[in-house]
Coordinates of C-alpha atoms in Angstrom, one line a residue:
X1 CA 186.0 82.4 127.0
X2 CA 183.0 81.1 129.1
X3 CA 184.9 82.0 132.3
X4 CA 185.4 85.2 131.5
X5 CA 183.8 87.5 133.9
X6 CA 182.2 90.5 132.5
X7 CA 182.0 94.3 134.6
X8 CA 180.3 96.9 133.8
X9 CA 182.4 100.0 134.9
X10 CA 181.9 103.7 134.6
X11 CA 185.4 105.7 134.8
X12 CA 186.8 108.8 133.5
X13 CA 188.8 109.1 130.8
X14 CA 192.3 110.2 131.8
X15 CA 196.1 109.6 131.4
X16 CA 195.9 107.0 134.1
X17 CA 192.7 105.3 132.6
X18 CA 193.3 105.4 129.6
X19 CA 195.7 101.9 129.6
X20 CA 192.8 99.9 130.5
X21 CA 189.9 102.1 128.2
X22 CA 192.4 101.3 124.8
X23 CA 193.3 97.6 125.8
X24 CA 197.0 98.2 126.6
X25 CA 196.2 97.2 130.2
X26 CA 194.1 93.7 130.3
X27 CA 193.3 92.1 133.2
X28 CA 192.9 88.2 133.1
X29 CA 189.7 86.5 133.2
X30 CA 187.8 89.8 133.8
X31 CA 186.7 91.6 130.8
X32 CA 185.5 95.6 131.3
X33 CA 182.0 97.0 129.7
X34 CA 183.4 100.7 129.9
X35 CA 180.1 102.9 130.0
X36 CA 180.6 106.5 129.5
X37 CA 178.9 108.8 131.2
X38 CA 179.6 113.2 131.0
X39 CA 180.3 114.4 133.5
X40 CA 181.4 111.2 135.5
X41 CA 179.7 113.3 138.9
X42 CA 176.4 112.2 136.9
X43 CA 177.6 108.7 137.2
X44 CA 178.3 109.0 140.9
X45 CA 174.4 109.5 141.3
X46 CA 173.3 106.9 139.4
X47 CA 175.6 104.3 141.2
X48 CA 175.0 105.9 144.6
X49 CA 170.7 105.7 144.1
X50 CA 170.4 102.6 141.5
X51 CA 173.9 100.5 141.7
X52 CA 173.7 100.8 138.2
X53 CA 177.3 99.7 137.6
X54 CA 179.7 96.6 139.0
X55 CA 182.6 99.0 139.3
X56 CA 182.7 102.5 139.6
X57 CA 184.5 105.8 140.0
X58 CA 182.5 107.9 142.8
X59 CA 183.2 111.1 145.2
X60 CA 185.2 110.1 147.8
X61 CA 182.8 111.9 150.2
X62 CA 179.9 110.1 148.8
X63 CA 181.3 107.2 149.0
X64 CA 181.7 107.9 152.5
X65 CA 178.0 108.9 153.2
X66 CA 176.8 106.2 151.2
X67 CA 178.5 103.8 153.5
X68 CA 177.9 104.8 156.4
X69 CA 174.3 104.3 155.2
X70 CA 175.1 100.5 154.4
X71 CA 175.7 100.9 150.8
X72 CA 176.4 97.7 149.4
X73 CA 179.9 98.3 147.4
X74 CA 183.5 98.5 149.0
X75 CA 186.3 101.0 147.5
X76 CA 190.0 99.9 146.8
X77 CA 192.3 102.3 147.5
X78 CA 192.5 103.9 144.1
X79 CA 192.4 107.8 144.0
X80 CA 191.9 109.6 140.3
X81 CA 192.1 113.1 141.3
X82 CA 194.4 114.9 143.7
X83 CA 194.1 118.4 145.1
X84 CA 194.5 120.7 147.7
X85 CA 192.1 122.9 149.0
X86 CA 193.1 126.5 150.6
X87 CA 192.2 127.8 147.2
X88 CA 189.1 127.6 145.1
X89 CA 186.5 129.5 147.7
X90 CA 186.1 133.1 146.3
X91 CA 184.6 136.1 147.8
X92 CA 183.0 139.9 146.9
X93 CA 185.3 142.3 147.3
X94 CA 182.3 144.4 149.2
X95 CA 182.0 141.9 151.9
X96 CA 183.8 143.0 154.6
X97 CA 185.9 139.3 154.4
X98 CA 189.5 139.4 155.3
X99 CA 189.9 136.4 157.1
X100 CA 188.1 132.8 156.7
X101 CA 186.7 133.3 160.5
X102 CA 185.0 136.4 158.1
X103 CA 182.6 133.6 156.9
X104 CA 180.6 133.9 160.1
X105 CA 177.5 134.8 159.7
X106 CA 177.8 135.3 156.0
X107 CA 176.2 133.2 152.8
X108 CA 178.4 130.8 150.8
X109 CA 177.7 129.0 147.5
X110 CA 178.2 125.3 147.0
X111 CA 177.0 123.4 144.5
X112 CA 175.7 120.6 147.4
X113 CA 176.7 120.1 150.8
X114 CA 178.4 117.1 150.4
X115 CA 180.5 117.9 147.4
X116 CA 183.9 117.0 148.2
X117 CA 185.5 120.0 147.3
X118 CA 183.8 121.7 149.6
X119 CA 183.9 118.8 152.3
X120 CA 187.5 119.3 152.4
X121 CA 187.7 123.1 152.2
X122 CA 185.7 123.2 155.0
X123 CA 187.8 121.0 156.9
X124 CA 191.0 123.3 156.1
X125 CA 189.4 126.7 157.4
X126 CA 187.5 124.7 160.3
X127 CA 191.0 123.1 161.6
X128 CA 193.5 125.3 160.5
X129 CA 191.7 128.8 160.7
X130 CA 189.2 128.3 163.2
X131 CA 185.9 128.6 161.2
X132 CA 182.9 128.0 163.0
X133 CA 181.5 126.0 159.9
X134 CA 178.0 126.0 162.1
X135 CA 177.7 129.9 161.7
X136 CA 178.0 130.2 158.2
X137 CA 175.0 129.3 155.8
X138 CA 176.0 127.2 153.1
X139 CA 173.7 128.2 149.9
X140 CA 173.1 124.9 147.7
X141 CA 171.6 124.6 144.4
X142 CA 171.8 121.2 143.7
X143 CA 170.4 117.8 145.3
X144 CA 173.0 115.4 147.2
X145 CA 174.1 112.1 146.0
X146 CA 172.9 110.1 149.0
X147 CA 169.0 110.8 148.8
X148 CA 168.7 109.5 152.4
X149 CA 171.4 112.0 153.7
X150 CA 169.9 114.3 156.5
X151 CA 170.9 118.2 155.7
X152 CA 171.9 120.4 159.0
X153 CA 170.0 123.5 159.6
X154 CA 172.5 126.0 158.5
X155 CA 172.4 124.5 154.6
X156 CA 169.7 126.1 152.2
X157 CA 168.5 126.0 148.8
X158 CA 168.7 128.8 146.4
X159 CA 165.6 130.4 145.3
X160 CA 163.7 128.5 142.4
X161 CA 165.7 129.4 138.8
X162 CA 168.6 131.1 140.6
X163 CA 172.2 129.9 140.0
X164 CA 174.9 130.0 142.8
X165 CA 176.5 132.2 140.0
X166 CA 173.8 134.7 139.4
X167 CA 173.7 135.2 143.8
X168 CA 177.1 136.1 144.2
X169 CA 176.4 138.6 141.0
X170 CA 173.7 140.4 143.0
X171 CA 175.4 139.4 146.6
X172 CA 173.2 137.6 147.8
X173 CA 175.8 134.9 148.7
X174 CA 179.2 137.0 149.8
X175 CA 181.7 133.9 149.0
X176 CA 181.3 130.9 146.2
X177 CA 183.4 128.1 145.2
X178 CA 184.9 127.8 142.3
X179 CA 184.7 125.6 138.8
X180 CA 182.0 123.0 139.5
X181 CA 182.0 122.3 143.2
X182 CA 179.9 126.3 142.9
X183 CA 179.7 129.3 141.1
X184 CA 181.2 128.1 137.8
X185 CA 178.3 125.8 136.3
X186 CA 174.5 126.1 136.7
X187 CA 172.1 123.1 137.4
X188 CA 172.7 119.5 138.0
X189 CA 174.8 117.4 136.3
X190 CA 173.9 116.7 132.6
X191 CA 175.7 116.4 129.6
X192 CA 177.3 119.5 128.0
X193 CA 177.3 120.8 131.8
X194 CA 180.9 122.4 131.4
X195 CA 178.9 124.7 128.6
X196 CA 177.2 126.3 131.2
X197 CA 180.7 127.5 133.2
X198 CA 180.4 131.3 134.8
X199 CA 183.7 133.3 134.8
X200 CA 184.8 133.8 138.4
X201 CA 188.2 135.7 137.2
X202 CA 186.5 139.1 139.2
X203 CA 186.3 137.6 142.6
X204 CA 189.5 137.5 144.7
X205 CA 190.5 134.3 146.7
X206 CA 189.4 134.0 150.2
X207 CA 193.3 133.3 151.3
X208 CA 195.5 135.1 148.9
X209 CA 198.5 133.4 149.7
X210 CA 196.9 129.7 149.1
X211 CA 199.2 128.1 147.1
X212 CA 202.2 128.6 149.7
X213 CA 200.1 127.4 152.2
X214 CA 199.0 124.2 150.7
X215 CA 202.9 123.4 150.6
X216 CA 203.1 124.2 153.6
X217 CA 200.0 122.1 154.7
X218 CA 201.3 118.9 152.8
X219 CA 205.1 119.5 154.3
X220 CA 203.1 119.7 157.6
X221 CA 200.6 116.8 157.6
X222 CA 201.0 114.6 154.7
X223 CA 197.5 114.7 153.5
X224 CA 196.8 114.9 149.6
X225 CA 193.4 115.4 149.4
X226 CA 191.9 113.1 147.4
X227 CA 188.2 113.4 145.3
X228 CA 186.9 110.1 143.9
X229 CA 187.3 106.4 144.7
X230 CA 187.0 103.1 142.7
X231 CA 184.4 100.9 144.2
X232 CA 183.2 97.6 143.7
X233 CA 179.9 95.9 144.5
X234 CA 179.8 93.5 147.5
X235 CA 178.1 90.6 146.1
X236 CA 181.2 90.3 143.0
X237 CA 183.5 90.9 145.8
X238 CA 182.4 87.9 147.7
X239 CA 181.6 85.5 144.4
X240 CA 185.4 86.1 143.0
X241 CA 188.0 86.9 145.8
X242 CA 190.4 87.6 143.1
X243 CA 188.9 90.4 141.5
X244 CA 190.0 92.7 144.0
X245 CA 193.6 92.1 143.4
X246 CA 193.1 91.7 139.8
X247 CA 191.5 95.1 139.2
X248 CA 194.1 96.9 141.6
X249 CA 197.0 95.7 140.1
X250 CA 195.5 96.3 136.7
X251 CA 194.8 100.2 137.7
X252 CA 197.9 100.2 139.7
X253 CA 200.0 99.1 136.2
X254 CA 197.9 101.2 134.2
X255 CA 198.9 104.3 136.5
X256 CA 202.6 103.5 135.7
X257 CA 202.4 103.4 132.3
X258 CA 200.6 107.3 132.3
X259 CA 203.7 108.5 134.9
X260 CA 206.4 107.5 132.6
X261 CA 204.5 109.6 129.9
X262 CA 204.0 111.8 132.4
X263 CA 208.2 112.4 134.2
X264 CA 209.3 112.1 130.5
X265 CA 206.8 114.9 129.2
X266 CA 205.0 112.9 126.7
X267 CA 202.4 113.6 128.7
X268 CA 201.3 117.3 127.9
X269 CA 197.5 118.2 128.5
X270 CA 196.6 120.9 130.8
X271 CA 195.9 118.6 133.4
X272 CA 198.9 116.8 132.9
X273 CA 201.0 120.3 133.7
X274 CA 198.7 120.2 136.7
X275 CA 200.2 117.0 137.9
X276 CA 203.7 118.2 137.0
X277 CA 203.3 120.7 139.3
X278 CA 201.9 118.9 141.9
X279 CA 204.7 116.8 141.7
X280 CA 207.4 119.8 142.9
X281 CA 205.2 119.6 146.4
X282 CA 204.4 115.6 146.6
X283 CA 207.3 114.3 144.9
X284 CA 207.4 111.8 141.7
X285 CA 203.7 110.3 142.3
X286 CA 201.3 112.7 142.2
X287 CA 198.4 109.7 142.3
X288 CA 199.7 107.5 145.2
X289 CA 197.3 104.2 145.6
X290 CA 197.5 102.0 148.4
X291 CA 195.7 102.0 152.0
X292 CA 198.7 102.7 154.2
X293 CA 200.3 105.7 151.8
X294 CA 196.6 107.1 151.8
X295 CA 196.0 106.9 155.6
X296 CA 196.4 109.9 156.8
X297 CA 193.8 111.6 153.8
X298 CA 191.4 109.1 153.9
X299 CA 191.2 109.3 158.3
X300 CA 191.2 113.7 157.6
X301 CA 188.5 113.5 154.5
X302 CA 186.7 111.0 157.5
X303 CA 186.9 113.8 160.0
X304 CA 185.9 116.4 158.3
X305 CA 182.9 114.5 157.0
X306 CA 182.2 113.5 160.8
X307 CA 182.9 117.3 162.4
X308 CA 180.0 118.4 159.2
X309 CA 177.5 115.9 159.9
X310 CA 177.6 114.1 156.9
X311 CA 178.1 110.5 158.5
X312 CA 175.1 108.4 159.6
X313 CA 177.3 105.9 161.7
X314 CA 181.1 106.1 162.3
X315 CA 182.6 104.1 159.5
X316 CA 186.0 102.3 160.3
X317 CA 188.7 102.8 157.7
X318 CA 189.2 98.9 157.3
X319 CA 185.3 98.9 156.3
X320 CA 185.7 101.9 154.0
X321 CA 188.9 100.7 152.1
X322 CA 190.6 97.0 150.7
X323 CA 193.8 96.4 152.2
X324 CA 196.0 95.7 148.8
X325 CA 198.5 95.0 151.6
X326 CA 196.1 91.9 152.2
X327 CA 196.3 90.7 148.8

Protein backbone atom coordinates (compact mmCIF):
# COMPACT_ATOMS: atom_id res chain seq x y z
CA UNK A 1 0.00 0.00 0.00
CA UNK A 2 1.33 3.60 -0.67
CA UNK A 3 0.54 4.54 2.92
CA UNK A 4 2.33 2.16 4.29
CA UNK A 5 5.04 3.47 6.41
CA UNK A 6 8.22 1.73 6.29
CA UNK A 7 10.97 1.47 9.67
CA UNK A 8 14.02 0.34 9.68
CA UNK A 9 14.60 -1.38 13.14
CA UNK A 10 17.44 -3.21 14.66
CA UNK A 11 16.23 -5.78 17.55
CA UNK A 12 17.32 -8.87 19.02
CA UNK A 13 16.11 -12.01 18.26
CA UNK A 14 14.27 -13.47 21.23
CA UNK A 15 11.12 -15.19 22.50
CA UNK A 16 9.40 -11.84 22.92
CA UNK A 17 10.62 -10.55 19.40
CA UNK A 18 10.35 -13.09 17.68
CA UNK A 19 6.18 -12.52 16.95
CA UNK A 20 6.94 -9.44 15.14
CA UNK A 21 10.58 -10.84 13.27
CA UNK A 22 8.17 -14.09 11.74
CA UNK A 23 5.06 -11.93 10.89
CA UNK A 24 2.71 -13.41 13.53
CA UNK A 25 2.55 -9.93 15.09
CA UNK A 26 1.73 -7.04 12.28
CA UNK A 27 1.26 -3.82 13.01
CA UNK A 28 -1.13 -1.71 10.71
CA UNK A 29 0.06 0.64 8.27
CA UNK A 30 3.68 0.35 9.51
CA UNK A 31 5.73 -2.18 7.85
CA UNK A 32 9.36 -3.27 9.79
CA UNK A 33 12.89 -3.44 7.68
CA UNK A 34 14.41 -5.84 10.49
CA UNK A 35 18.28 -5.31 10.13
CA UNK A 36 20.33 -7.69 11.92
CA UNK A 37 23.15 -6.75 13.52
CA UNK A 38 25.63 -9.51 16.02
CA UNK A 39 25.97 -8.62 18.78
CA UNK A 40 22.89 -6.05 18.99
CA UNK A 41 25.57 -3.88 21.57
CA UNK A 42 27.24 -3.16 18.02
CA UNK A 43 24.02 -1.78 16.98
CA UNK A 44 23.60 0.38 20.00
CA UNK A 45 26.86 2.27 18.60
CA UNK A 46 25.94 2.68 15.41
CA UNK A 47 22.41 4.24 16.36
CA UNK A 48 23.94 6.20 19.25
CA UNK A 49 26.89 7.96 16.73
CA UNK A 50 25.06 7.78 13.14
CA UNK A 51 21.10 7.36 13.87
CA UNK A 52 21.42 4.68 11.50
CA UNK A 53 18.13 3.16 12.32
CA UNK A 54 14.23 4.58 12.83
CA UNK A 55 13.69 2.24 15.67
CA UNK A 56 16.07 0.66 17.83
CA UNK A 57 16.97 -1.61 20.76
CA UNK A 58 19.85 0.33 22.78
CA UNK A 59 21.47 0.08 26.51
CA UNK A 60 19.29 1.63 28.74
CA UNK A 61 22.27 3.54 30.22
CA UNK A 62 23.17 4.83 26.89
CA UNK A 63 20.16 5.77 26.11
CA UNK A 64 20.31 7.69 29.11
CA UNK A 65 23.68 9.47 28.31
CA UNK A 66 22.75 9.97 24.94
CA UNK A 67 19.85 12.03 25.98
CA UNK A 68 20.94 13.95 28.27
CA UNK A 69 23.32 15.00 25.41
CA UNK A 70 20.10 15.91 23.22
CA UNK A 71 19.97 12.86 21.20
CA UNK A 72 17.28 13.15 18.90
CA UNK A 73 15.20 9.68 19.53
CA UNK A 74 12.68 9.07 22.56
CA UNK A 75 12.31 5.39 24.17
CA UNK A 76 8.86 3.68 24.95
CA UNK A 77 8.82 1.90 27.87
CA UNK A 78 9.77 -1.48 26.42
CA UNK A 79 12.50 -3.40 28.44
CA UNK A 80 14.12 -6.78 26.60
CA UNK A 81 16.31 -7.85 29.25
CA UNK A 82 15.92 -8.20 32.97
CA UNK A 83 18.43 -8.76 35.69
CA UNK A 84 19.70 -8.25 38.92
CA UNK A 85 22.94 -7.22 39.83
CA UNK A 86 24.70 -8.36 43.26
CA UNK A 87 26.29 -11.05 41.21
CA UNK A 88 28.33 -11.02 38.11
CA UNK A 89 31.62 -8.87 39.64
CA UNK A 90 34.28 -11.46 40.43
CA UNK A 91 37.45 -11.13 42.29
CA UNK A 92 41.22 -12.96 42.90
CA UNK A 93 41.17 -15.00 45.66
CA UNK A 94 44.78 -13.19 46.60
CA UNK A 95 43.26 -9.89 46.97
CA UNK A 96 42.68 -9.28 50.29
CA UNK A 97 38.63 -8.64 49.23
CA UNK A 98 36.05 -9.73 51.69
CA UNK A 99 33.72 -7.11 51.45
CA UNK A 100 32.55 -4.68 48.43
CA UNK A 101 33.89 -1.52 50.60
CA UNK A 102 37.25 -4.08 49.79
CA UNK A 103 37.10 -2.38 46.28
CA UNK A 104 38.82 0.77 47.71
CA UNK A 105 41.67 1.46 46.32
CA UNK A 106 41.85 -1.57 44.25
CA UNK A 107 41.54 -2.10 40.16
CA UNK A 108 38.38 -3.45 38.53
CA UNK A 109 37.72 -4.59 34.93
CA UNK A 110 34.80 -3.36 32.91
CA UNK A 111 34.38 -3.59 29.59
CA UNK A 112 33.45 0.54 29.43
CA UNK A 113 32.35 2.74 31.97
CA UNK A 114 29.04 3.21 30.95
CA UNK A 115 28.05 -0.42 30.37
CA UNK A 116 24.96 -0.93 32.04
CA UNK A 117 25.84 -3.91 33.89
CA UNK A 118 28.24 -2.33 35.48
CA UNK A 119 26.11 1.06 35.84
CA UNK A 120 23.85 -0.80 38.02
CA UNK A 121 26.27 -2.91 39.93
CA UNK A 122 27.82 -0.01 40.90
CA UNK A 123 24.74 1.43 42.09
CA UNK A 124 23.95 -1.78 44.36
CA UNK A 125 27.45 -1.76 46.28
CA UNK A 126 27.48 2.22 46.34
CA UNK A 127 23.79 2.31 48.01
CA UNK A 128 23.43 -0.81 49.67
CA UNK A 129 27.19 -1.49 50.78
CA UNK A 130 28.67 1.72 50.97
CA UNK A 131 31.27 1.68 48.14
CA UNK A 132 33.09 4.68 47.63
CA UNK A 133 32.80 4.10 43.75
CA UNK A 134 35.30 7.41 43.51
CA UNK A 135 38.17 5.27 45.26
CA UNK A 136 38.14 2.47 43.14
CA UNK A 137 39.73 2.54 39.48
CA UNK A 138 37.65 1.24 37.04
CA UNK A 139 40.08 -0.54 34.19
CA UNK A 140 38.25 -0.18 30.66
CA UNK A 141 39.20 -1.72 27.44
CA UNK A 142 36.68 -0.62 25.25
CA UNK A 143 35.36 2.95 23.91
CA UNK A 144 31.90 4.28 25.18
CA UNK A 145 28.75 4.48 23.11
CA UNK A 146 28.31 8.25 23.51
CA UNK A 147 31.60 9.64 21.84
CA UNK A 148 30.94 13.02 23.55
CA UNK A 149 30.65 11.51 27.06
CA UNK A 150 33.31 13.03 29.49
CA UNK A 151 35.19 10.03 31.55
CA UNK A 152 35.97 10.85 35.40
CA UNK A 153 39.45 10.65 36.58
CA UNK A 154 39.35 7.37 38.36
CA UNK A 155 38.42 5.39 34.86
CA UNK A 156 41.52 4.14 32.72
CA UNK A 157 42.35 2.26 29.70
CA UNK A 158 44.14 -0.96 29.67
CA UNK A 159 47.49 -1.14 28.23
CA UNK A 160 47.61 -1.38 24.38
CA UNK A 161 46.83 -5.43 23.27
CA UNK A 162 45.77 -6.31 26.86
CA UNK A 163 42.36 -7.85 27.55
CA UNK A 164 40.41 -7.10 30.85
CA UNK A 165 40.76 -11.03 30.94
CA UNK A 166 44.47 -11.39 30.50
CA UNK A 167 44.90 -8.42 33.77
CA UNK A 168 42.93 -10.22 36.15
CA UNK A 169 45.22 -13.45 34.94
CA UNK A 170 48.41 -11.64 35.98
CA UNK A 171 46.44 -9.32 38.76
CA UNK A 172 46.81 -6.51 37.58
CA UNK A 173 43.10 -5.72 37.98
CA UNK A 174 42.05 -7.64 41.52
CA UNK A 175 38.08 -7.77 40.56
CA UNK A 176 36.35 -8.14 36.78
CA UNK A 177 32.86 -8.48 35.64
CA UNK A 178 31.61 -11.12 34.31
CA UNK A 179 30.29 -12.51 30.56
CA UNK A 180 30.46 -9.40 28.29
CA UNK A 181 30.01 -6.35 30.46
CA UNK A 182 34.27 -7.54 31.41
CA UNK A 183 36.45 -10.26 31.68
CA UNK A 184 34.57 -12.80 29.49
CA UNK A 185 35.08 -11.35 25.84
CA UNK A 186 38.16 -9.45 24.37
CA UNK A 187 37.82 -6.29 22.15
CA UNK A 188 34.89 -4.28 20.91
CA UNK A 189 31.98 -5.50 19.69
CA UNK A 190 32.22 -7.39 16.22
CA UNK A 191 30.66 -10.28 14.85
CA UNK A 192 31.63 -13.72 16.23
CA UNK A 193 32.52 -11.61 19.52
CA UNK A 194 30.94 -14.40 21.85
CA UNK A 195 34.03 -16.64 20.20
CA UNK A 196 36.32 -14.80 21.99
CA UNK A 197 34.59 -15.60 25.74
CA UNK A 198 37.35 -16.22 28.81
CA UNK A 199 36.26 -18.79 31.40
CA UNK A 200 35.80 -16.90 34.73
CA UNK A 201 34.64 -20.33 36.57
CA UNK A 202 38.19 -19.78 38.90
CA UNK A 203 37.26 -16.45 40.38
CA UNK A 204 34.88 -16.46 43.32
CA UNK A 205 31.94 -13.85 43.55
CA UNK A 206 32.51 -10.66 45.16
CA UNK A 207 29.17 -11.34 47.51
CA UNK A 208 28.81 -14.99 47.90
CA UNK A 209 25.40 -15.07 48.99
CA UNK A 210 24.04 -12.83 45.81
CA UNK A 211 21.30 -14.58 44.78
CA UNK A 212 19.49 -14.36 48.30
CA UNK A 213 20.18 -10.91 48.32
CA UNK A 214 18.74 -9.89 45.05
CA UNK A 215 15.41 -11.42 46.44
CA UNK A 216 15.75 -9.74 49.05
CA UNK A 217 16.56 -6.46 47.19
CA UNK A 218 13.46 -6.83 44.80
CA UNK A 219 11.05 -7.82 48.02
CA UNK A 220 12.63 -4.60 49.38
CA UNK A 221 12.54 -1.97 46.67
CA UNK A 222 10.71 -3.14 43.64
CA UNK A 223 13.40 -2.39 41.14
CA UNK A 224 14.06 -5.01 38.23
CA UNK A 225 16.90 -3.83 36.67
CA UNK A 226 16.39 -3.41 33.33
CA UNK A 227 19.38 -3.37 30.25
CA UNK A 228 18.11 -2.07 26.93
CA UNK A 229 15.25 0.13 25.67
CA UNK A 230 13.27 0.48 22.37
CA UNK A 231 13.64 4.02 20.96
CA UNK A 232 12.26 5.85 18.29
CA UNK A 233 13.54 8.76 16.30
CA UNK A 234 11.91 12.22 17.04
CA UNK A 235 11.24 13.44 13.69
CA UNK A 236 8.81 9.89 12.94
CA UNK A 237 7.45 10.57 16.32
CA UNK A 238 6.23 13.94 15.48
CA UNK A 239 5.16 13.14 11.51
CA UNK A 240 2.88 10.04 12.75
CA UNK A 241 1.43 10.39 16.33
CA UNK A 242 0.19 7.02 16.01
CA UNK A 243 3.26 5.10 15.70
CA UNK A 244 4.02 5.31 19.21
CA UNK A 245 0.94 3.40 20.18
CA UNK A 246 1.06 1.24 17.26
CA UNK A 247 4.54 -0.10 17.87
CA UNK A 248 3.89 -0.53 21.80
CA UNK A 249 0.90 -2.37 21.55
CA UNK A 250 2.47 -4.46 18.77
CA UNK A 251 5.63 -5.33 21.14
CA UNK A 252 3.36 -5.33 24.10
CA UNK A 253 1.06 -8.31 22.07
CA UNK A 254 4.03 -9.81 20.83
CA UNK A 255 5.40 -10.19 24.55
CA UNK A 256 2.13 -12.13 25.45
CA UNK A 257 2.26 -14.47 22.93
CA UNK A 258 6.19 -15.55 24.12
CA UNK A 259 4.73 -15.75 28.07
CA UNK A 260 2.10 -18.15 27.25
CA UNK A 261 4.98 -20.28 25.64
CA UNK A 262 6.81 -19.38 28.23
CA UNK A 263 4.12 -20.36 31.85
CA UNK A 264 3.11 -23.39 29.67
CA UNK A 265 6.85 -24.51 29.11
CA UNK A 266 6.91 -24.52 25.39
CA UNK A 267 9.19 -22.16 25.87
CA UNK A 268 12.52 -24.10 26.75
CA UNK A 269 16.01 -22.31 25.75
CA UNK A 270 18.48 -21.53 28.38
CA UNK A 271 17.34 -18.15 28.56
CA UNK A 272 13.97 -19.09 28.74
CA UNK A 273 14.82 -21.23 32.19
CA UNK A 274 16.33 -17.94 33.06
CA UNK A 275 13.06 -16.14 32.98
CA UNK A 276 11.32 -19.05 34.68
CA UNK A 277 13.30 -18.51 37.39
CA UNK A 278 13.12 -14.98 37.53
CA UNK A 279 9.61 -15.43 37.62
CA UNK A 280 9.68 -17.37 41.40
CA UNK A 281 11.14 -13.72 42.69
CA UNK A 282 8.96 -11.12 40.24
CA UNK A 283 6.01 -13.05 39.79
CA UNK A 284 4.23 -14.20 36.29
CA UNK A 285 5.90 -11.25 34.10
CA UNK A 286 9.35 -11.45 34.14
CA UNK A 287 9.47 -8.48 31.19
CA UNK A 288 6.96 -5.87 32.63
CA UNK A 289 6.47 -2.77 30.02
CA UNK A 290 4.75 0.23 30.91
CA UNK A 291 6.05 3.67 32.49
CA UNK A 292 4.27 3.50 35.80
CA UNK A 293 5.20 -0.51 36.51
CA UNK A 294 8.90 0.59 35.48
CA UNK A 295 9.18 3.72 37.68
CA UNK A 296 10.93 2.87 40.31
CA UNK A 297 14.01 1.12 37.90
CA UNK A 298 14.02 3.58 35.48
CA UNK A 299 14.34 6.70 38.47
CA UNK A 300 17.32 4.00 40.39
CA UNK A 301 19.19 3.13 36.82
CA UNK A 302 18.71 7.47 36.67
CA UNK A 303 20.47 7.77 39.93
CA UNK A 304 23.02 5.71 39.71
CA UNK A 305 23.88 7.13 36.30
CA UNK A 306 23.73 10.75 38.07
CA UNK A 307 25.83 9.65 41.52
CA UNK A 308 28.67 8.15 38.54
CA UNK A 309 28.75 11.12 36.43
CA UNK A 310 27.51 9.71 33.43
CA UNK A 311 24.70 12.49 32.86
CA UNK A 312 25.47 15.76 31.04
CA UNK A 313 22.13 17.47 32.27
CA UNK A 314 19.47 16.09 34.58
CA UNK A 315 17.03 14.34 32.31
CA UNK A 316 13.30 14.16 33.54
CA UNK A 317 11.66 10.73 33.35
CA UNK A 318 8.65 12.14 31.27
CA UNK A 319 11.53 13.32 28.69
CA UNK A 320 13.26 9.92 28.90
CA UNK A 321 10.19 7.63 28.46
CA UNK A 322 6.41 7.71 26.33
CA UNK A 323 3.61 7.53 28.62
CA UNK A 324 1.56 4.40 27.08
CA UNK A 325 -0.73 5.57 29.85
CA UNK A 326 -1.10 8.71 27.36
CA UNK A 327 -2.06 6.73 24.49
Amino acid sequence: MADTLRLTISVRSQGHTMPLKDGTVTLDGIEFEFIEVEPQIAAYRRMVRDLEFDVCELASTTYYIARSHGAPYTALPIFFERKFHHTGLVIRPDAGIAHPKDLEGKKVGVRAYSVTTGVWTRGVLQNEYGLDCSKVTWVVDDEEHVAQMSLPSNVVHAHDGHSLADLMAAGEVQAGFTANAGIGRAGPPTEGWAASAKPVDSYPELIPDGKVAEAQWYARTGILPMHSTLVIRDEILAAHPDVAPKIYNAFLQAKEIYLARLRSGEASSKQDEDRRKLMKIVGPDPLPYGLASNRPSIEALKLYAEQQQLMARDVPVAELFIDEAGF
